[in-house]
Coordinates of N, CA, C and O in Angstrom, one line a residue:
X95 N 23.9 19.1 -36.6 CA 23.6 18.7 -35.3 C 23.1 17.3 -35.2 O 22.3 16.8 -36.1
X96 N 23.5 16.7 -34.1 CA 23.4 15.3 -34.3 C 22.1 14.9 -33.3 O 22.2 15.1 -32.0
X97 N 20.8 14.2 -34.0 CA 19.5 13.9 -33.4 C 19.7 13.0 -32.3 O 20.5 12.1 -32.6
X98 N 19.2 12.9 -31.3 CA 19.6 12.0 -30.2 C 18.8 10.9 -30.6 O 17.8 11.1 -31.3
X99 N 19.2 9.3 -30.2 CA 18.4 8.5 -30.8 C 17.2 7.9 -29.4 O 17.4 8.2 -28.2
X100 N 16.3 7.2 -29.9 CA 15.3 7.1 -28.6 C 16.2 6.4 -27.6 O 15.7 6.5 -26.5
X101 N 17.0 5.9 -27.7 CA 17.9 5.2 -26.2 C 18.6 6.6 -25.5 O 18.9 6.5 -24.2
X102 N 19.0 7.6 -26.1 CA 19.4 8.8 -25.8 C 18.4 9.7 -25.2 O 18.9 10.5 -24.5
X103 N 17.2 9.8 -25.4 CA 16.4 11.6 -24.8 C 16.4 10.8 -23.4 O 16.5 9.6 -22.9
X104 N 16.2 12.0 -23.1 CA 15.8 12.8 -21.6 C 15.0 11.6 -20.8 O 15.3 10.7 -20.1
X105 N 13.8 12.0 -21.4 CA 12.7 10.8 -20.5 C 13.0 9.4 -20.3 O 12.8 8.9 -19.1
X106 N 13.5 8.4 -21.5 CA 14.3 7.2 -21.5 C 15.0 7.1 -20.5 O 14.7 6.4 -19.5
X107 N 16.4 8.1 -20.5 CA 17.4 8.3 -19.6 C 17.0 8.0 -18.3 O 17.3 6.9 -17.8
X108 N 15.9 9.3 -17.4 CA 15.5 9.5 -16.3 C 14.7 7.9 -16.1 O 14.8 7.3 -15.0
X109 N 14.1 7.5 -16.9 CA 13.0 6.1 -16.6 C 13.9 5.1 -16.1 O 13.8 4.3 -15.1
X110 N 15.3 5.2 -17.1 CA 16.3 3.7 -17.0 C 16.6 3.8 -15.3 O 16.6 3.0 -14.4
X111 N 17.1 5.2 -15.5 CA 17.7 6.1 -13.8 C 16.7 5.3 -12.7 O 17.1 4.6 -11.7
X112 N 15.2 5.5 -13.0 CA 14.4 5.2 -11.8 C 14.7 4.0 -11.9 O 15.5 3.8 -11.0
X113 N 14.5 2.6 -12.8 CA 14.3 1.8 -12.9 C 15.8 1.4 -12.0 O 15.6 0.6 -11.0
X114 N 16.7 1.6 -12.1 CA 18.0 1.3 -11.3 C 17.7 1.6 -9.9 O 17.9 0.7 -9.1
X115 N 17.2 2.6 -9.6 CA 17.1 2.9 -8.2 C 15.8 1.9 -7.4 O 15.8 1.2 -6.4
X116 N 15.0 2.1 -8.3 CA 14.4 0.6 -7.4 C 14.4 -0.5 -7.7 O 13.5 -1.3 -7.4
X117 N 15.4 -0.9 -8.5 CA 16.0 -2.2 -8.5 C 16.9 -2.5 -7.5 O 16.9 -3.7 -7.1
X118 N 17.8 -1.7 -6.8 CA 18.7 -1.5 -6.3 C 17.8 -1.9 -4.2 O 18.4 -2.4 -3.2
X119 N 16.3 -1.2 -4.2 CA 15.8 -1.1 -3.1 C 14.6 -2.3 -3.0 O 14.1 -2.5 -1.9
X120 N 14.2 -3.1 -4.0 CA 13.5 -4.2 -4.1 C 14.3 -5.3 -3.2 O 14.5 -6.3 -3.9
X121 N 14.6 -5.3 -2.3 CA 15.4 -6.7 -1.6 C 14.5 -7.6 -0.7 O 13.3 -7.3 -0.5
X122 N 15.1 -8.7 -0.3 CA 14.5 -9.8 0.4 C 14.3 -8.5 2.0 O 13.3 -8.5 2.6
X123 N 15.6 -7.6 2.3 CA 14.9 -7.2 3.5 C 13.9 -6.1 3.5 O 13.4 -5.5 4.4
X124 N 13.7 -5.9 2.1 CA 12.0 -4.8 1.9 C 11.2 -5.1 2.6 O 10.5 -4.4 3.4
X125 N 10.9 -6.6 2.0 CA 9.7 -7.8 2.3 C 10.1 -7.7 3.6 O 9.7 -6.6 4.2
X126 N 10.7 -8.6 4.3 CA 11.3 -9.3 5.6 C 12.1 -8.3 6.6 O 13.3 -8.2 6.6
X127 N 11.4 -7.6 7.5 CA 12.1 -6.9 8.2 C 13.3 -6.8 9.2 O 14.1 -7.5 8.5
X128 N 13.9 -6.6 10.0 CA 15.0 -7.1 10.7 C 14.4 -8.1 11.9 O 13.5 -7.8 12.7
X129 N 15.1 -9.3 11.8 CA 14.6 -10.1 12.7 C 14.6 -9.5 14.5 O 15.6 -9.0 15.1
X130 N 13.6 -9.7 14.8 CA 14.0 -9.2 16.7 C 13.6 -10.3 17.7 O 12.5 -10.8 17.8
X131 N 14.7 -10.7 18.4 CA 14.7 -11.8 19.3 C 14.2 -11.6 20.9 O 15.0 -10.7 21.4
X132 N 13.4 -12.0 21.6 CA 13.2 -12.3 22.8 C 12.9 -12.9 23.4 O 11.7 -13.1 23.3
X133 N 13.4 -13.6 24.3 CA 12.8 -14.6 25.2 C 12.9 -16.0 24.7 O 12.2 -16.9 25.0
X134 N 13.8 -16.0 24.1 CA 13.9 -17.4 22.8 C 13.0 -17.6 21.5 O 13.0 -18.5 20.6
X135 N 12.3 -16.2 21.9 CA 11.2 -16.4 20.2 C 11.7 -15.3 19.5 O 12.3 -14.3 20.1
X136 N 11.7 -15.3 18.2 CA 12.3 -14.5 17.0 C 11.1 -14.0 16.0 O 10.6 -14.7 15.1
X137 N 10.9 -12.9 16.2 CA 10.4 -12.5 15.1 C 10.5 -11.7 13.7 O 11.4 -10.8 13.7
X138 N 9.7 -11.8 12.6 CA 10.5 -11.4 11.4 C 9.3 -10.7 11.0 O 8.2 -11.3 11.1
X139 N 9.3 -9.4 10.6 CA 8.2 -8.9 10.2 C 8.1 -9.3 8.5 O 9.1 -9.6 8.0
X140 N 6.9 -9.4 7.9 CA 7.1 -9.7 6.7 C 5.7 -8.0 6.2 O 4.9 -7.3 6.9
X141 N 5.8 -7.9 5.2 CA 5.6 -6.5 4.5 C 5.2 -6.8 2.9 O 6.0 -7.1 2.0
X142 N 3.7 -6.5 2.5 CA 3.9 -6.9 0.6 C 4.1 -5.3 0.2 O 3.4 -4.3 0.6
X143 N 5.5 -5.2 -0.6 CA 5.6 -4.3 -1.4 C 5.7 -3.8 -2.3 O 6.5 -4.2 -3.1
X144 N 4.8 -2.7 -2.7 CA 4.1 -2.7 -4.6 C 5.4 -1.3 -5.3 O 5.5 -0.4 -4.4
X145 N 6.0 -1.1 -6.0 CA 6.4 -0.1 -7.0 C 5.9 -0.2 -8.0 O 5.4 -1.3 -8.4
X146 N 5.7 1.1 -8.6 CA 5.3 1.6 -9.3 C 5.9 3.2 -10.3 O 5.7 4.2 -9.6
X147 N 6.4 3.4 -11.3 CA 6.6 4.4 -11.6 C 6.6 4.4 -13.7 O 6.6 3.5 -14.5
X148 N 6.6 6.0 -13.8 CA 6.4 6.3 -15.0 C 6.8 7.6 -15.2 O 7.0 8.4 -14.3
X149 N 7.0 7.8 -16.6 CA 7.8 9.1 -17.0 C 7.8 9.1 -18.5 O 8.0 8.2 -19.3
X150 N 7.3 10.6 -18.8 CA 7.4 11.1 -20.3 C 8.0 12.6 -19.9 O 8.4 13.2 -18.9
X151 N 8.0 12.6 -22.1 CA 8.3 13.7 -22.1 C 7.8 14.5 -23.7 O 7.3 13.7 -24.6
X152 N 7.9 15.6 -23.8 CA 7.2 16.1 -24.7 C 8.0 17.4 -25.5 O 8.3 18.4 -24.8
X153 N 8.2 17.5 -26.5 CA 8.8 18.6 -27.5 C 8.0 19.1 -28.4 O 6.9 18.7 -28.8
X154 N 9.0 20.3 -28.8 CA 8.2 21.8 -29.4 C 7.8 20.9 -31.0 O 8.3 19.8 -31.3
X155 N 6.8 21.9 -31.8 CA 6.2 20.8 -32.5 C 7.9 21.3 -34.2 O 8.1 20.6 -35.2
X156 N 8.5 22.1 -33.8 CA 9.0 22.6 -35.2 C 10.7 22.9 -34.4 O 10.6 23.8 -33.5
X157 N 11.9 22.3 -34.6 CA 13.1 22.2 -34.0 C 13.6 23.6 -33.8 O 13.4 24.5 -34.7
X158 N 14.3 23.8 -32.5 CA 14.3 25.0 -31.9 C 13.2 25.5 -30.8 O 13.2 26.1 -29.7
X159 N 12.4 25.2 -31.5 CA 10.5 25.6 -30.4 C 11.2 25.1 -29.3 O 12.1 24.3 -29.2
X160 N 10.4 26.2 -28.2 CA 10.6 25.6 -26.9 C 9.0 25.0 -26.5 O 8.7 24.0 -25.8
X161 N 8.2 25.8 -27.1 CA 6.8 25.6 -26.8 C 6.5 23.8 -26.7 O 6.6 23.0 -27.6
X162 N 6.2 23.6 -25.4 CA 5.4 22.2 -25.2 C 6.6 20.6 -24.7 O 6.2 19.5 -24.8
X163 N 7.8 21.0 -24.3 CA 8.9 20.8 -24.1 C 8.9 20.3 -22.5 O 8.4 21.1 -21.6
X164 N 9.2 19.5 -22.2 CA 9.3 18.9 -20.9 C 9.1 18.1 -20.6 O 8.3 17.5 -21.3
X165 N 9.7 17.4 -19.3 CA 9.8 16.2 -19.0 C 9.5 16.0 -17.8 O 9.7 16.9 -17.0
X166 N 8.9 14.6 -17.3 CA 8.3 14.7 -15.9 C 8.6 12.9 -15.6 O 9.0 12.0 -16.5
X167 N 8.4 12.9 -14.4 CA 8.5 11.3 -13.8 C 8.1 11.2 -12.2 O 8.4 12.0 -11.3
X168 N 7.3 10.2 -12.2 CA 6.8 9.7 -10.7 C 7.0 8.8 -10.5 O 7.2 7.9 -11.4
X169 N 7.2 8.4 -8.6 CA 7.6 7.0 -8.3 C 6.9 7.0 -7.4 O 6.8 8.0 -6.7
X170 N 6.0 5.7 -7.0 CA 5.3 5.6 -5.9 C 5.5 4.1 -5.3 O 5.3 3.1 -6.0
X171 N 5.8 4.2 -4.3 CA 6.3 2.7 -3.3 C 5.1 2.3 -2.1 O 4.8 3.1 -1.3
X172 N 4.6 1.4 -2.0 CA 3.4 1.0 -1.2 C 4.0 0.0 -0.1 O 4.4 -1.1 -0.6
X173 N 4.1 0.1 1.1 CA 4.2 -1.1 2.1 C 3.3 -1.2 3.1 O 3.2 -0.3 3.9
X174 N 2.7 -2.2 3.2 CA 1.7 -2.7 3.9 C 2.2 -4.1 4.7 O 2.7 -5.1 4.1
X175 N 1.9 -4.0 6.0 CA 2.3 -5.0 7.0 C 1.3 -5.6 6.8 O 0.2 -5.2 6.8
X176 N 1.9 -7.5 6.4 CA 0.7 -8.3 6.6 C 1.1 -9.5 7.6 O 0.3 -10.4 7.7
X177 N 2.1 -9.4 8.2 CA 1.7 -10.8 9.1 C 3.6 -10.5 10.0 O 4.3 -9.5 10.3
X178 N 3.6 -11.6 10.2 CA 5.1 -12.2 10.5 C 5.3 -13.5 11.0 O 4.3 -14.2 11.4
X179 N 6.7 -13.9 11.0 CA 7.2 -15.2 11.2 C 7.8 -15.3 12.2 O 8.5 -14.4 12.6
X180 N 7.6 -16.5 12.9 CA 7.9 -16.8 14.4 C 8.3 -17.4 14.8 O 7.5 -18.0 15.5
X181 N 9.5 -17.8 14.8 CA 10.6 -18.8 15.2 C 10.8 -18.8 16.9 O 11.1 -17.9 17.6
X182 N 10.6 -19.9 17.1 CA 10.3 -20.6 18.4 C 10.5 -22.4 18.7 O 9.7 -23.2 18.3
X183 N 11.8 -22.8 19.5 CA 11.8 -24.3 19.8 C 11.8 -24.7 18.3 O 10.9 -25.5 17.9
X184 N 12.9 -24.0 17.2 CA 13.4 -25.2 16.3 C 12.1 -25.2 14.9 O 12.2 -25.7 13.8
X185 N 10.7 -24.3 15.4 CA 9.9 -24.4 14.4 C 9.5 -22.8 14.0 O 10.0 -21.8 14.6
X186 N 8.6 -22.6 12.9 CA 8.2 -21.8 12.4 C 6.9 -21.2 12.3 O 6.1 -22.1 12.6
X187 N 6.5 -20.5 12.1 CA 4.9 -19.9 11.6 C 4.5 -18.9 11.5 O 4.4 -18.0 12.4
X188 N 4.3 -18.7 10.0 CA 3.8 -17.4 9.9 C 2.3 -17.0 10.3 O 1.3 -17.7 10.0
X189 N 2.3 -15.8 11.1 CA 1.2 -15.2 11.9 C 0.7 -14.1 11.0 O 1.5 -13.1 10.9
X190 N -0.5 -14.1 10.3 CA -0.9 -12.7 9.8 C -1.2 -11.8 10.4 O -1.4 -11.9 11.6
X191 N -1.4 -10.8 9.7 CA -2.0 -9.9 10.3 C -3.5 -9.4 10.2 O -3.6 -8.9 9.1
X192 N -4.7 -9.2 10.8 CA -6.1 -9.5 10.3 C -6.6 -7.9 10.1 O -6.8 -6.9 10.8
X193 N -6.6 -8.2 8.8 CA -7.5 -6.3 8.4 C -8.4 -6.1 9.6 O -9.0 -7.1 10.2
X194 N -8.6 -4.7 10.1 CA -9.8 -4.3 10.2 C -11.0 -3.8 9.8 O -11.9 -3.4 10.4
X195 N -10.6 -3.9 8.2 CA -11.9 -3.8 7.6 C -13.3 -4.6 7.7 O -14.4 -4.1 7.5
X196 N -13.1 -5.7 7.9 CA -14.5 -6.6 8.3 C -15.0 -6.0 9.3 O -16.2 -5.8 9.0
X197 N -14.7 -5.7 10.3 CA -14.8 -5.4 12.0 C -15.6 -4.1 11.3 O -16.8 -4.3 11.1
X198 N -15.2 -3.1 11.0 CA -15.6 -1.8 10.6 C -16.6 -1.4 9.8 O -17.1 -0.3 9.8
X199 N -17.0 -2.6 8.9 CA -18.2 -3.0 7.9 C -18.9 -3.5 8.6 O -20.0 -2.9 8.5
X200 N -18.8 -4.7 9.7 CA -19.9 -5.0 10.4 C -20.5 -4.2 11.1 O -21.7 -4.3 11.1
X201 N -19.9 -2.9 11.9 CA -20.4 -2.4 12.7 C -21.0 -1.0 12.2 O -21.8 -0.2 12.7
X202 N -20.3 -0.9 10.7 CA -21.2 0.5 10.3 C -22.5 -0.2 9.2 O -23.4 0.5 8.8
X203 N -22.5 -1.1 9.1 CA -24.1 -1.7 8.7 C -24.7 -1.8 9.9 O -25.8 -1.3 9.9
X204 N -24.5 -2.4 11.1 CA -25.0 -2.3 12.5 C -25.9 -0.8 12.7 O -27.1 -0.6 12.8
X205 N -25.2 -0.1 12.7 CA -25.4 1.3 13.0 C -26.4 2.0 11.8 O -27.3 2.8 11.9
X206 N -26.2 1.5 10.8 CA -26.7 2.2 9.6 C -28.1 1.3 9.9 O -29.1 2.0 9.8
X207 N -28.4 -0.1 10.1 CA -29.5 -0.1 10.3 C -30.1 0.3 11.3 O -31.2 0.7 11.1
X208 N -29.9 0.2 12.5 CA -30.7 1.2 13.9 C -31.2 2.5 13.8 O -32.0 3.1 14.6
X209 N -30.7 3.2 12.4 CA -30.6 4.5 12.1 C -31.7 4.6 11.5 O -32.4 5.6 11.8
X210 N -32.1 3.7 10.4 CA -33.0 3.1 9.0 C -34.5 2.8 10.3 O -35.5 3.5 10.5
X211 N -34.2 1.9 10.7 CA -35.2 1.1 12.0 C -35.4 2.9 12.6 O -36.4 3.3 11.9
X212 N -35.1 3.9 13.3 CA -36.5 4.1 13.8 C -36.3 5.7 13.3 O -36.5 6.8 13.9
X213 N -36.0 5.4 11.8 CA -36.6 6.8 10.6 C -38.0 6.7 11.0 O -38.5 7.6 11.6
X214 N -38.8 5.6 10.6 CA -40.4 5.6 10.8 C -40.8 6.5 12.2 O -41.6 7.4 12.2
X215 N -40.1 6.0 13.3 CA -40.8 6.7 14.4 C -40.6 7.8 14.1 O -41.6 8.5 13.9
X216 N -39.4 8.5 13.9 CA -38.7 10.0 14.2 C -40.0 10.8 12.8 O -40.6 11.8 13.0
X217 N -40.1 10.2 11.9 CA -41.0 11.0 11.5 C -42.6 10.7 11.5 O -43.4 11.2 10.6
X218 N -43.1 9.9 12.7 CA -44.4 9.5 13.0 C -44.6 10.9 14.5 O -45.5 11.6 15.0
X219 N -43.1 10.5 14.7 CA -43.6 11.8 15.9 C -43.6 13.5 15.2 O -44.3 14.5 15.4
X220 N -42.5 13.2 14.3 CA -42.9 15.1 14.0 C -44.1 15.4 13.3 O -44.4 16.5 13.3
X221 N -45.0 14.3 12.4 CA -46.2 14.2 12.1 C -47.1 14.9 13.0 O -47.8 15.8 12.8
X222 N -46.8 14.2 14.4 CA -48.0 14.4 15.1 C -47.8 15.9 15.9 O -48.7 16.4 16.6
X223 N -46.8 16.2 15.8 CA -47.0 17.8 16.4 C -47.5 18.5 15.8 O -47.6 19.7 16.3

């Protein structure tokens, strides 16, 4: 019986497989969404997108074993809208898009300290009952 060589198993195989399929979906229009026109302005959405994937596999420790035998693989794809491009009168510019994380930090340290500020009272009054 003839041993498969490491370009041959299973796990290789299925990794090369993923690797084709998101090669095939990595394009300029991943990033760059379909342009949409109105009013004489054009917009292009733009998008950063992350891949990611991995795959093993594992056999029985003595030929024939089935024990410990298997193969697995994940793919994980990330897109996040960060801005777009704005074609208008012959020019360009790209417009981000602005996290709301700052906004949401400012206002829960806001809150977290008003909370801190009147601990002292809240327990000066149950003191005194």
């Amino acid at each position: 019986m003839k041993t498969p060589s490491a370009a041959e198993t299973p796990a290789l195989l299925l990794l090369e497989r993923l690797g084709q399929l998101l090669g095939t979906s990595a394009t300029a229009q991943t990033v760059y969404g379909t342009p949409v026109e109105r009013e004489g302005v054009t917009v292009i959405p733009v998008a950063r997108v992350r891949y990611g994937f991995g795959g093993g596999g594992g056999g029985g420790t003595q030929a024939g074993e089935g024990a410990g035998s298997g193969l697995g693989a994940g793919v994980g794809v990330s897109l996040t809208p960060v801005g777009y491009i704005e074609l208008q009168e012959g020019r360009s510019r790209f417009r981000p898009i602005r996290s709301s994380v700052v906004p949401l930090v400012a206002v829960s340290g806001a809150i977290a300290w008003l909370l801190l500020r009147s601990v002292p009272r809240l327990l000066r009054s149950r003191n005194g009952k």
